[in-house]
Coordinates of N, CA and C in Angstrom, one line a residue:
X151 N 122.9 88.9 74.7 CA 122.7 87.8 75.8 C 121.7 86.8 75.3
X152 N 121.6 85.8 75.8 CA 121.5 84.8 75.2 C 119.6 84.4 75.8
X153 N 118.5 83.7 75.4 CA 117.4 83.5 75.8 C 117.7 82.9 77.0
X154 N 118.2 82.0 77.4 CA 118.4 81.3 78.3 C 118.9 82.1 80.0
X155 N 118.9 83.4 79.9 CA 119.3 84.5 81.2 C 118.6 83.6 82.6
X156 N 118.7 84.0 83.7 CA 118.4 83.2 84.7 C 117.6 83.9 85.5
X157 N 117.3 83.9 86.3 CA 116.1 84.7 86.7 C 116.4 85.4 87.8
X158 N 117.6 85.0 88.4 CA 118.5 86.3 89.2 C 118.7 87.4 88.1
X159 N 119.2 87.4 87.1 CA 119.3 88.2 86.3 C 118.4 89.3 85.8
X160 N 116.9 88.1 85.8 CA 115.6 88.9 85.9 C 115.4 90.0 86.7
X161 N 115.5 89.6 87.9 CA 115.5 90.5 89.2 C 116.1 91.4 89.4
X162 N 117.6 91.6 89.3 CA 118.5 92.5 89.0 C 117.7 93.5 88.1
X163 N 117.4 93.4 87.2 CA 117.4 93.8 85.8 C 116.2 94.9 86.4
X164 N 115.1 94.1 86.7 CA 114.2 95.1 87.5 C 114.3 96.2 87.9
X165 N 115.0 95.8 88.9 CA 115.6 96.8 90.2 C 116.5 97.9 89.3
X166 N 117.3 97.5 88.3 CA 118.0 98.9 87.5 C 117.4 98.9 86.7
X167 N 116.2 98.9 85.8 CA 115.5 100.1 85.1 C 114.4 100.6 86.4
X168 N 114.3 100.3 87.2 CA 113.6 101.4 87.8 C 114.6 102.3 88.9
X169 N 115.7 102.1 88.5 CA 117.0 102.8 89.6 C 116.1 102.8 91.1
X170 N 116.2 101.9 91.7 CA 115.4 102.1 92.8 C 114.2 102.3 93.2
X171 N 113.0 102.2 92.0 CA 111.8 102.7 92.5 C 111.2 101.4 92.8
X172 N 111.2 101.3 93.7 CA 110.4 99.7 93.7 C 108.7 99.9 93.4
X173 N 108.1 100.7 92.9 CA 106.9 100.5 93.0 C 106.8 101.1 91.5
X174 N 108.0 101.4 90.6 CA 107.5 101.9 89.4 C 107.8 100.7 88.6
X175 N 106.6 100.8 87.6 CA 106.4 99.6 86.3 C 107.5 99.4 85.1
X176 N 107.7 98.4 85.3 CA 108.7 98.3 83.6 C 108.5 97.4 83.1
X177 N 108.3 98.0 81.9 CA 107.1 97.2 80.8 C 107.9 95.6 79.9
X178 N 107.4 94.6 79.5 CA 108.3 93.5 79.3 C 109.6 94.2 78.3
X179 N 108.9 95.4 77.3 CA 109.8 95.4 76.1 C 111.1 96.1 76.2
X180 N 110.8 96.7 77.4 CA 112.1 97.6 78.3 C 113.1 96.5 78.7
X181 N 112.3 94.9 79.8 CA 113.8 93.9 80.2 C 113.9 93.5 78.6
X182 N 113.1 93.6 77.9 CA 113.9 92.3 76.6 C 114.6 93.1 76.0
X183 N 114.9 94.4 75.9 CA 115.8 95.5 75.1 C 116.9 95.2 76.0
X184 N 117.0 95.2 77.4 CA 118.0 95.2 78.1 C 119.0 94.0 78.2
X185 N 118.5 93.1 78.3 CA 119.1 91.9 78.1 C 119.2 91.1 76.7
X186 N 118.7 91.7 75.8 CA 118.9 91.2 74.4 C 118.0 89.9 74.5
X187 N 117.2 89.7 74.4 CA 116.0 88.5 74.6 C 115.1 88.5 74.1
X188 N 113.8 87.6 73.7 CA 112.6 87.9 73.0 C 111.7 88.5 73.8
X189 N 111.1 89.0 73.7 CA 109.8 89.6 74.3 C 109.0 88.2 75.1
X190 N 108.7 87.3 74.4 CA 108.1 86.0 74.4 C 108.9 85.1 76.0
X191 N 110.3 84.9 75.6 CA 111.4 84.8 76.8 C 111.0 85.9 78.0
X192 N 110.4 86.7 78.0 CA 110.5 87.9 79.0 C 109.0 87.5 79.7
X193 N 107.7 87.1 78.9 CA 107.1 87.2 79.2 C 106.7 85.6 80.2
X194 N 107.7 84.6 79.5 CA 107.5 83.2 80.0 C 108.3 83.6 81.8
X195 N 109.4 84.5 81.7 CA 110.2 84.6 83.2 C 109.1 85.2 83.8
X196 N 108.1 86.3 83.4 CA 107.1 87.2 83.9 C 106.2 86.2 84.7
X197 N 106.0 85.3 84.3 CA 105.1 84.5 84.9 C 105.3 83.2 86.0
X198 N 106.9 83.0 85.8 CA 107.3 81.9 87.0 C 107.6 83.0 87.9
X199 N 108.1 84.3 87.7 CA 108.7 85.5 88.8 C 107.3 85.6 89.9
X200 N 105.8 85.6 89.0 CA 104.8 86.2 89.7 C 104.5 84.6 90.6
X201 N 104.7 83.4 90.1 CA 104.2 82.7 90.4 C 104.7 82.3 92.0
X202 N 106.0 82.5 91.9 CA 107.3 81.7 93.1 C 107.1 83.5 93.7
X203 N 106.6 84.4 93.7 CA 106.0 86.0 94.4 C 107.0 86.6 94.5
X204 N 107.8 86.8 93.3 CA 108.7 88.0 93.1 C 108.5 89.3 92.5
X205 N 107.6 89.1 91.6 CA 107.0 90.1 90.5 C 105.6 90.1 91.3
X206 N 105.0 91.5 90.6 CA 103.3 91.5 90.6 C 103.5 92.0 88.7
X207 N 102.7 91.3 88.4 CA 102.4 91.6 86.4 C 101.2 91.9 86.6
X208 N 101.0 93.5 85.7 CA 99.8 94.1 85.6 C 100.0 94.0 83.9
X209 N 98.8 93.4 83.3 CA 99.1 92.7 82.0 C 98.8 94.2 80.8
X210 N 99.8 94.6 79.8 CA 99.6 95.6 79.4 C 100.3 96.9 80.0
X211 N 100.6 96.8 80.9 CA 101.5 97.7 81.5 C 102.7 97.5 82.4
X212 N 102.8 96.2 82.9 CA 104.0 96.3 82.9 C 104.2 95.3 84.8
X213 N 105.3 95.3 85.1 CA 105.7 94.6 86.1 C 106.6 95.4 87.6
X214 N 106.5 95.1 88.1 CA 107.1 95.9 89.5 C 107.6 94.3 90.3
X215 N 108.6 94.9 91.3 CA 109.6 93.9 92.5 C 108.3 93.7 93.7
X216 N 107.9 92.5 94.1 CA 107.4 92.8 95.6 C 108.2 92.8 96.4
X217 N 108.1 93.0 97.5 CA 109.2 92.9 99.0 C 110.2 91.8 99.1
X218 N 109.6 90.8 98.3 CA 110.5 89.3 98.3 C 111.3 89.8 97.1
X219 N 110.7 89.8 95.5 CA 111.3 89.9 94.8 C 112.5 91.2 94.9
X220 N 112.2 92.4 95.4 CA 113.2 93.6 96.0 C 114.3 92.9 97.0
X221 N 114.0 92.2 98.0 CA 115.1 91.7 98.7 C 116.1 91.4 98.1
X222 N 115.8 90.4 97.3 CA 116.5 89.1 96.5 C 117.2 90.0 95.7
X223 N 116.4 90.8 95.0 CA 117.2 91.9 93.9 C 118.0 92.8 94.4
X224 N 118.0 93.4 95.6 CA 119.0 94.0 96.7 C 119.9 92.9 96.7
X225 N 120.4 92.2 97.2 CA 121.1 91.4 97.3 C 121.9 90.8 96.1
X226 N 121.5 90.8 95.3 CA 122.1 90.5 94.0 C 122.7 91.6 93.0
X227 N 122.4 92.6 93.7 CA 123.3 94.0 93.3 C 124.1 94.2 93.9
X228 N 124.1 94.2 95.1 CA 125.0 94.4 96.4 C 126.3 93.2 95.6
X229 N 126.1 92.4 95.5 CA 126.9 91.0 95.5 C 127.8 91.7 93.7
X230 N 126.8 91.8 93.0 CA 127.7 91.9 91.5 C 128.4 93.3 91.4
X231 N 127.7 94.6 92.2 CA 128.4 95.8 91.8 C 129.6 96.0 93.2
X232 N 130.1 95.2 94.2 CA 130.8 94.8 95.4 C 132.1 94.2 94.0
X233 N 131.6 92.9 93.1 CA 132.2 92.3 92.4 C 133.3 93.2 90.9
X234 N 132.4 94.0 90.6 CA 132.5 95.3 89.7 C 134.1 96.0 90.0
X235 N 133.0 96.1 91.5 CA 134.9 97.2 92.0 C 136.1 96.4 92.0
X236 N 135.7 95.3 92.5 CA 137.0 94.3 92.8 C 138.0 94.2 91.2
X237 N 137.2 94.0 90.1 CA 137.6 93.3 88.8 C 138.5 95.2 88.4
X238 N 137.6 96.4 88.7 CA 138.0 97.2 88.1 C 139.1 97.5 89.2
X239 N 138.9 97.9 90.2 CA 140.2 98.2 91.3 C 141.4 97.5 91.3
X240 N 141.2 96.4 91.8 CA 142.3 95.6 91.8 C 142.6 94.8 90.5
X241 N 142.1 94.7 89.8 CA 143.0 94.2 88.7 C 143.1 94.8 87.5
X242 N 142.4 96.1 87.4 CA 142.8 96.7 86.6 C 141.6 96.5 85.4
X243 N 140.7 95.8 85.0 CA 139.6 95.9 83.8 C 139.1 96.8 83.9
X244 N 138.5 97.0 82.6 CA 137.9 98.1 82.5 C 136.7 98.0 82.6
X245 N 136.0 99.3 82.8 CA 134.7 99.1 83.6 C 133.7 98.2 82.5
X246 N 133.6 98.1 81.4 CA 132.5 97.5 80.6 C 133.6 95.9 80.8
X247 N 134.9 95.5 80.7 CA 134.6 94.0 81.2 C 134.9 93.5 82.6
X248 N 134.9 94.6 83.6 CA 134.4 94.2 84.8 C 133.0 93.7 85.2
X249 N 132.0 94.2 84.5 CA 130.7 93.8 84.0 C 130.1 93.1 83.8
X250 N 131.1 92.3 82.9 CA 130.7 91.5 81.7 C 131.0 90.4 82.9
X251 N 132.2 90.4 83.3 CA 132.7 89.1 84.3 C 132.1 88.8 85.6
X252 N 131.7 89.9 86.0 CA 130.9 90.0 87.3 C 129.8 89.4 87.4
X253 N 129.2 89.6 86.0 CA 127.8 88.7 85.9 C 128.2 86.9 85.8
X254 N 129.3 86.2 85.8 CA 129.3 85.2 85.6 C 130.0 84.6 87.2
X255 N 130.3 85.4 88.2 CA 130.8 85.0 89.8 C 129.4 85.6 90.6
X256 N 128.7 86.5 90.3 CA 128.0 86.9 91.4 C 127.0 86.3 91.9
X257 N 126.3 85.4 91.5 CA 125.3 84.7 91.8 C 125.4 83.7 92.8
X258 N 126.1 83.4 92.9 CA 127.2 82.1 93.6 C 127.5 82.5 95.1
X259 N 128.3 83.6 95.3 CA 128.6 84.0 96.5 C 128.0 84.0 97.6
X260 N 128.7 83.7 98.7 CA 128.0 83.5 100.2 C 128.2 84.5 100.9
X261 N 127.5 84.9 102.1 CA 127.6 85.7 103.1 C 129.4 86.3 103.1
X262 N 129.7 85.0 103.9 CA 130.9 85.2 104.4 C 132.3 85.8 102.9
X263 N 132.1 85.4 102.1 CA 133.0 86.3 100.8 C 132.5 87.5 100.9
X264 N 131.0 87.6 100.9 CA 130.5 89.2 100.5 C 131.1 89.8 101.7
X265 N 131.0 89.8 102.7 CA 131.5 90.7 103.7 C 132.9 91.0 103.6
X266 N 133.9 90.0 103.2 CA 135.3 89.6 103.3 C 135.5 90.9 102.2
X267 N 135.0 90.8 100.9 CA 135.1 91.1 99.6 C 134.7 93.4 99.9
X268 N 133.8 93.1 100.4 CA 133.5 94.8 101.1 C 134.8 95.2 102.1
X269 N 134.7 94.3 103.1 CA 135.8 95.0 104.0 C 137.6 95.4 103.1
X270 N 137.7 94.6 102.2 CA 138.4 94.3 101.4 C 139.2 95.8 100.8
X271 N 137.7 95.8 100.0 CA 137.5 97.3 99.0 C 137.1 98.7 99.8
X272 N 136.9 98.2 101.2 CA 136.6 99.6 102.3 C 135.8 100.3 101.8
X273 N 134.7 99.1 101.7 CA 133.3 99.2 101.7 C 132.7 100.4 100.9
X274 N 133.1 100.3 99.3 CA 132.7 100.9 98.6 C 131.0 101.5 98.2
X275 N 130.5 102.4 97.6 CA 128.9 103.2 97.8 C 128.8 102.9 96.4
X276 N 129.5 103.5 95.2 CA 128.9 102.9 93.7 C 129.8 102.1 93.6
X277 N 129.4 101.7 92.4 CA 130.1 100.4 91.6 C 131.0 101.7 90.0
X278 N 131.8 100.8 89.1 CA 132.5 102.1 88.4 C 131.5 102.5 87.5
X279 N 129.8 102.6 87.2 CA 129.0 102.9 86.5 C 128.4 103.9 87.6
X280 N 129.1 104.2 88.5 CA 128.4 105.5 89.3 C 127.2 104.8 89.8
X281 N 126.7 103.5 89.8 CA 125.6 103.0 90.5 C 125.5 102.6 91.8
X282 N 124.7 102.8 92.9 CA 124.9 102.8 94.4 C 124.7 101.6 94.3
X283 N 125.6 101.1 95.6 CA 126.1 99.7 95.9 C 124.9 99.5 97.3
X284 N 124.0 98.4 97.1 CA 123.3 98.3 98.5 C 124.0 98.2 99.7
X285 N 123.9 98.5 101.1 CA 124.9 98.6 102.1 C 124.8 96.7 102.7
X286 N 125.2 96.3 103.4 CA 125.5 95.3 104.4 C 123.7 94.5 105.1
X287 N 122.9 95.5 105.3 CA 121.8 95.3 105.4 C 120.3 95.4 104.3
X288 N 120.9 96.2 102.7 CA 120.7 95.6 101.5 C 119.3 97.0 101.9
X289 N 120.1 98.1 102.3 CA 119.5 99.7 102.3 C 120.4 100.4 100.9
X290 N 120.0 101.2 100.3 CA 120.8 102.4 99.3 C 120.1 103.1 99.3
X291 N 120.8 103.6 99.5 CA 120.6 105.4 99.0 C 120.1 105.9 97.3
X292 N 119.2 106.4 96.9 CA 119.5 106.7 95.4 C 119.7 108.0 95.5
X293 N 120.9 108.8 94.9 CA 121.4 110.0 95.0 C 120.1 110.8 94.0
X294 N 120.1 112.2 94.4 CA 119.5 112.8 93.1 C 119.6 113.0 91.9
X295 N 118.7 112.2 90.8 CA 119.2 112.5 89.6 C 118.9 113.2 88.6
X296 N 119.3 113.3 87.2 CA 118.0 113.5 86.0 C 119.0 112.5 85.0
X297 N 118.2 112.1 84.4 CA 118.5 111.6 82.8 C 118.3 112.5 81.7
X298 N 119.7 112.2 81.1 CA 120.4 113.2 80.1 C 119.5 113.8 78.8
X299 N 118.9 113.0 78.5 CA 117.9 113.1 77.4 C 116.3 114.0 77.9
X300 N 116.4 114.4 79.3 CA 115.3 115.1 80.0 C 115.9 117.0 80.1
X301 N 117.2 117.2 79.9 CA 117.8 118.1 80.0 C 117.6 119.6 78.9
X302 N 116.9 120.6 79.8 CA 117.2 121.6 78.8 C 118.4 122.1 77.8
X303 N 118.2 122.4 76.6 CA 119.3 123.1 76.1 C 120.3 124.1 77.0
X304 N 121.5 123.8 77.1 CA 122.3 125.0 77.6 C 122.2 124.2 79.2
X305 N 122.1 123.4 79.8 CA 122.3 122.6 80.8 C 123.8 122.3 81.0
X306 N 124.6 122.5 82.4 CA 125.5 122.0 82.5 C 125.5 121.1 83.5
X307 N 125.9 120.1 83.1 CA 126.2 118.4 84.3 C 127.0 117.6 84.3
X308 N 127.1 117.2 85.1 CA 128.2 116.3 85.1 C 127.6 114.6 85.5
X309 N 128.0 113.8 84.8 CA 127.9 112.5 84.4 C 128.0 111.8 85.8
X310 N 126.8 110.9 86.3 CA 127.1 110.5 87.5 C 126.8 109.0 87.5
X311 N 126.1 108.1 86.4 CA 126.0 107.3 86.5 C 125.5 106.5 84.9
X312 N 125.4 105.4 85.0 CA 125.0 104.7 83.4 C 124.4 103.6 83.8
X313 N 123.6 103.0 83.1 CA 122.9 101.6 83.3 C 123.7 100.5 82.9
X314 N 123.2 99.6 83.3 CA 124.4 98.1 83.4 C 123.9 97.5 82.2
X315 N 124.1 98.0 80.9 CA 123.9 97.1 79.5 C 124.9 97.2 78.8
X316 N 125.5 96.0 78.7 CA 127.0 96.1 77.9 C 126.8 96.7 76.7
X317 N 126.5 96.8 75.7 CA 126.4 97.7 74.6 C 126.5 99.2 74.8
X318 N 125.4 99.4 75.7 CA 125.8 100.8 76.2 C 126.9 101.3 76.8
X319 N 127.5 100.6 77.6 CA 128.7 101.0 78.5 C 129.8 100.5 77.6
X320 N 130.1 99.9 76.3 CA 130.9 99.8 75.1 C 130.7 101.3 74.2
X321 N 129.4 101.5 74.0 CA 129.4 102.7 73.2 C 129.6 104.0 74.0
X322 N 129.3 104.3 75.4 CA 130.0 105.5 76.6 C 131.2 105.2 76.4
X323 N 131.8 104.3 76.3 CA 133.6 103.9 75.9 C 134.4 104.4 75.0
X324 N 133.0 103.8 74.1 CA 133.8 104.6 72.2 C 133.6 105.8 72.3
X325 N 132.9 106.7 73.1 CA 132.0 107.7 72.7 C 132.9 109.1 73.7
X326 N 133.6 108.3 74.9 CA 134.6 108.8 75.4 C 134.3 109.5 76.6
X327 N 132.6 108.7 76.9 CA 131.7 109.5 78.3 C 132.4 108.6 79.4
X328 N 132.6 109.4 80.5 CA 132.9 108.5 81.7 C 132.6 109.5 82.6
X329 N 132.0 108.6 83.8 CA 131.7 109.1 85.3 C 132.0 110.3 85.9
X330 N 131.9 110.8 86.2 CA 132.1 112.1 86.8 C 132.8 113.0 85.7
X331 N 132.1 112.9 84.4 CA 133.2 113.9 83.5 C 132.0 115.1 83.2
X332 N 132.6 116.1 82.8 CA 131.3 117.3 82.8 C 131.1 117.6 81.4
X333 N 129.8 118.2 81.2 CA 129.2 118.4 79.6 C 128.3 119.8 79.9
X334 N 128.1 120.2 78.5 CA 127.0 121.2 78.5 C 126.1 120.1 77.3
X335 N 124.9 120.6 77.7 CA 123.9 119.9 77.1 C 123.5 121.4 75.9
X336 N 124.3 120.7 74.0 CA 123.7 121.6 73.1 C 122.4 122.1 72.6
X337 N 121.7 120.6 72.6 CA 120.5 120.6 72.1 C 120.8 119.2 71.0
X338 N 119.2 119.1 70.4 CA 119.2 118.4 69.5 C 119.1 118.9 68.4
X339 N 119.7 117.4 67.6 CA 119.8 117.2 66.0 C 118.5 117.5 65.8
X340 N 118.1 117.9 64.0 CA 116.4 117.9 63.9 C 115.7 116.6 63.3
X341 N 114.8 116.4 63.4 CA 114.0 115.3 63.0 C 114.7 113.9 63.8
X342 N 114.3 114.3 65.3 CA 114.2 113.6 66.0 C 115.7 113.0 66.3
X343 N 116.9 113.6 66.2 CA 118.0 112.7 65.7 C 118.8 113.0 67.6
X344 N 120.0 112.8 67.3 CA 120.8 112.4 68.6 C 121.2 114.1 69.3
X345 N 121.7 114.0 70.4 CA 121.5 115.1 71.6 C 123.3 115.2 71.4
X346 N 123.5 116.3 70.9 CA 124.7 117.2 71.0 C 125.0 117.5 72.6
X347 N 126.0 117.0 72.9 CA 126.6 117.6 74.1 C 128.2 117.8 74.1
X348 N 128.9 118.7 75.0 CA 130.2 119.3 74.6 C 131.1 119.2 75.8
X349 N 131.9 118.4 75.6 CA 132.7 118.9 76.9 C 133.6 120.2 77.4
X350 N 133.6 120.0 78.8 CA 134.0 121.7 79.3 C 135.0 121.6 79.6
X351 N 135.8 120.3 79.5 CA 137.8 120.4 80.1 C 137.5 120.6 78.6
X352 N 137.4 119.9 77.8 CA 138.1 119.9 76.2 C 137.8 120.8 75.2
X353 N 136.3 120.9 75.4 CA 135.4 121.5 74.2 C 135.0 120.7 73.2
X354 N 135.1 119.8 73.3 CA 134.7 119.1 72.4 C 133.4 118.6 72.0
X355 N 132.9 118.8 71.0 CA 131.2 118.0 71.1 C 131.2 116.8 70.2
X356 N 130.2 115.8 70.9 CA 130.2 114.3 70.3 C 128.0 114.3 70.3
X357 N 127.6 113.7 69.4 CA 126.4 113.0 69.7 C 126.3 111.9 70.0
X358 N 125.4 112.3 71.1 CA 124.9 110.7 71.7 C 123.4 110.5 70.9
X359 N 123.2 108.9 71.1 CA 121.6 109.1 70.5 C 120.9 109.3 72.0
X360 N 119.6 109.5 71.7 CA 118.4 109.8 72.2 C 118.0 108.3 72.8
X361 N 118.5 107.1 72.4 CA 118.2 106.0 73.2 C 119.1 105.8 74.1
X362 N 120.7 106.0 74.0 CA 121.5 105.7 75.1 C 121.1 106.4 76.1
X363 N 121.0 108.0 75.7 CA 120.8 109.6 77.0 C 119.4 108.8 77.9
X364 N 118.8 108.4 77.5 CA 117.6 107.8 78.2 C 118.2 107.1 79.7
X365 N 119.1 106.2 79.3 CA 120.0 105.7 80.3 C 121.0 106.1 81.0
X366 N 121.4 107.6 80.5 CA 122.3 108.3 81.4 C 122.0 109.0 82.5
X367 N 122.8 108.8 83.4 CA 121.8 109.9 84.9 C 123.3 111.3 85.0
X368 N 122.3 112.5 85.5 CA 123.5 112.7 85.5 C 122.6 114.0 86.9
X369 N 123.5 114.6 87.4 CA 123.7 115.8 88.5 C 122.2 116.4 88.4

């Protein structure tokens, strides 16, 4: 993605690396990994976000949503993961370029579509990355999670959600992970390498790295 991201995007972006915690920190090098941006770019949006009272920046550790910036960012998930289902349900894309497309209509949208576009889809809860969809009044629920890379050896779970970065949800693709599918967690490679996991319809084991599992949620 390109330096030039917009600052809805910013906001968004917030709100899913902390999956809903509005009061936990995410440090600039976490959005610039996510959106593919400079650090430099991250930290210039850091400072119009605090300034117009979206962000609070604690310098050195990192950034959190205020109530204004959380709204706006509720709302801007609601609107693109509403848009998600529509691209994957009805016309058939696949979940990573339902995504990709979604981010270029959502921003735009008025009241009156967004409601039209829910009653539509009979008011869908996630989007196809297993991520909860804010309701009507821009409340969600965050289901119970863990991330995959927190999992003891010999763990069995099943796959409930992924974060919204196109690279990652291209390599869950190649890699043959999808939503609700079940694994046993083998363990890790040595010297620090990627997390063996197996599936239990197939049997089959694939490694993931230890940076994507960071971003997988699972049961």
């Amino acid at each position: 993605m390109a330096d030039s991201v917009s600052k809805p995007i910013y906001l968004q972006t917030i709100l899913e690396l902390t999956y809903g915690q509005n009061r936990e920190q995410v440090a600039n090098n976490q959005i610039a990994e996510h959106l593919h941006v400079t650090p430099s770019s991250v930290s210039n949006m850091m400072a119009k976000l605090q300034e117009s009272g979206e962000v609070d920046v604690e310098p050195y550790y990192g950034v959190t949503l205020t109530p204004k910036g959380q709204q706006l960012a509720l709302r801007l998930t609601r609107i693109h993961r509403l848009m998600e289902v529509f691209f994957s349900e009805k016309l058939n894309l696949s979940s990573t370029h339902a995504y990709a497309n979604a981010i270029h209509f959502d921003h735009h949208a008025d009241e009156i579509l967004l409601t039209a576009l829910d009653d539509f889809l009979n008011h869908p809860t996630t989007c196809p990355h297993g991520l909860p969809i804010p309701d009507a009044n821009y409340n969600w629920e965050i289901p119970p999670h863990r991330i995959l890379n927190t999992l003891p050896d010999g763990t069995e779970f099943t796959i409930i959600g992924a974060n919204e970065d196109v690279e990652l949800l291209e390599y869950l693709e190649l890699m043959g992970v999808t939503i609700n599918s079940t694994w046993k967690f083998i363990g890790r490679m040595p010297f620090s390498g990627p997390l063996v996991i197996e599936s239990l319809s197939s049997g089959q084991q694939i490694q993931i790295s230890d940076h994507a599992a960071h971003y997988i949620y699972t049961n």
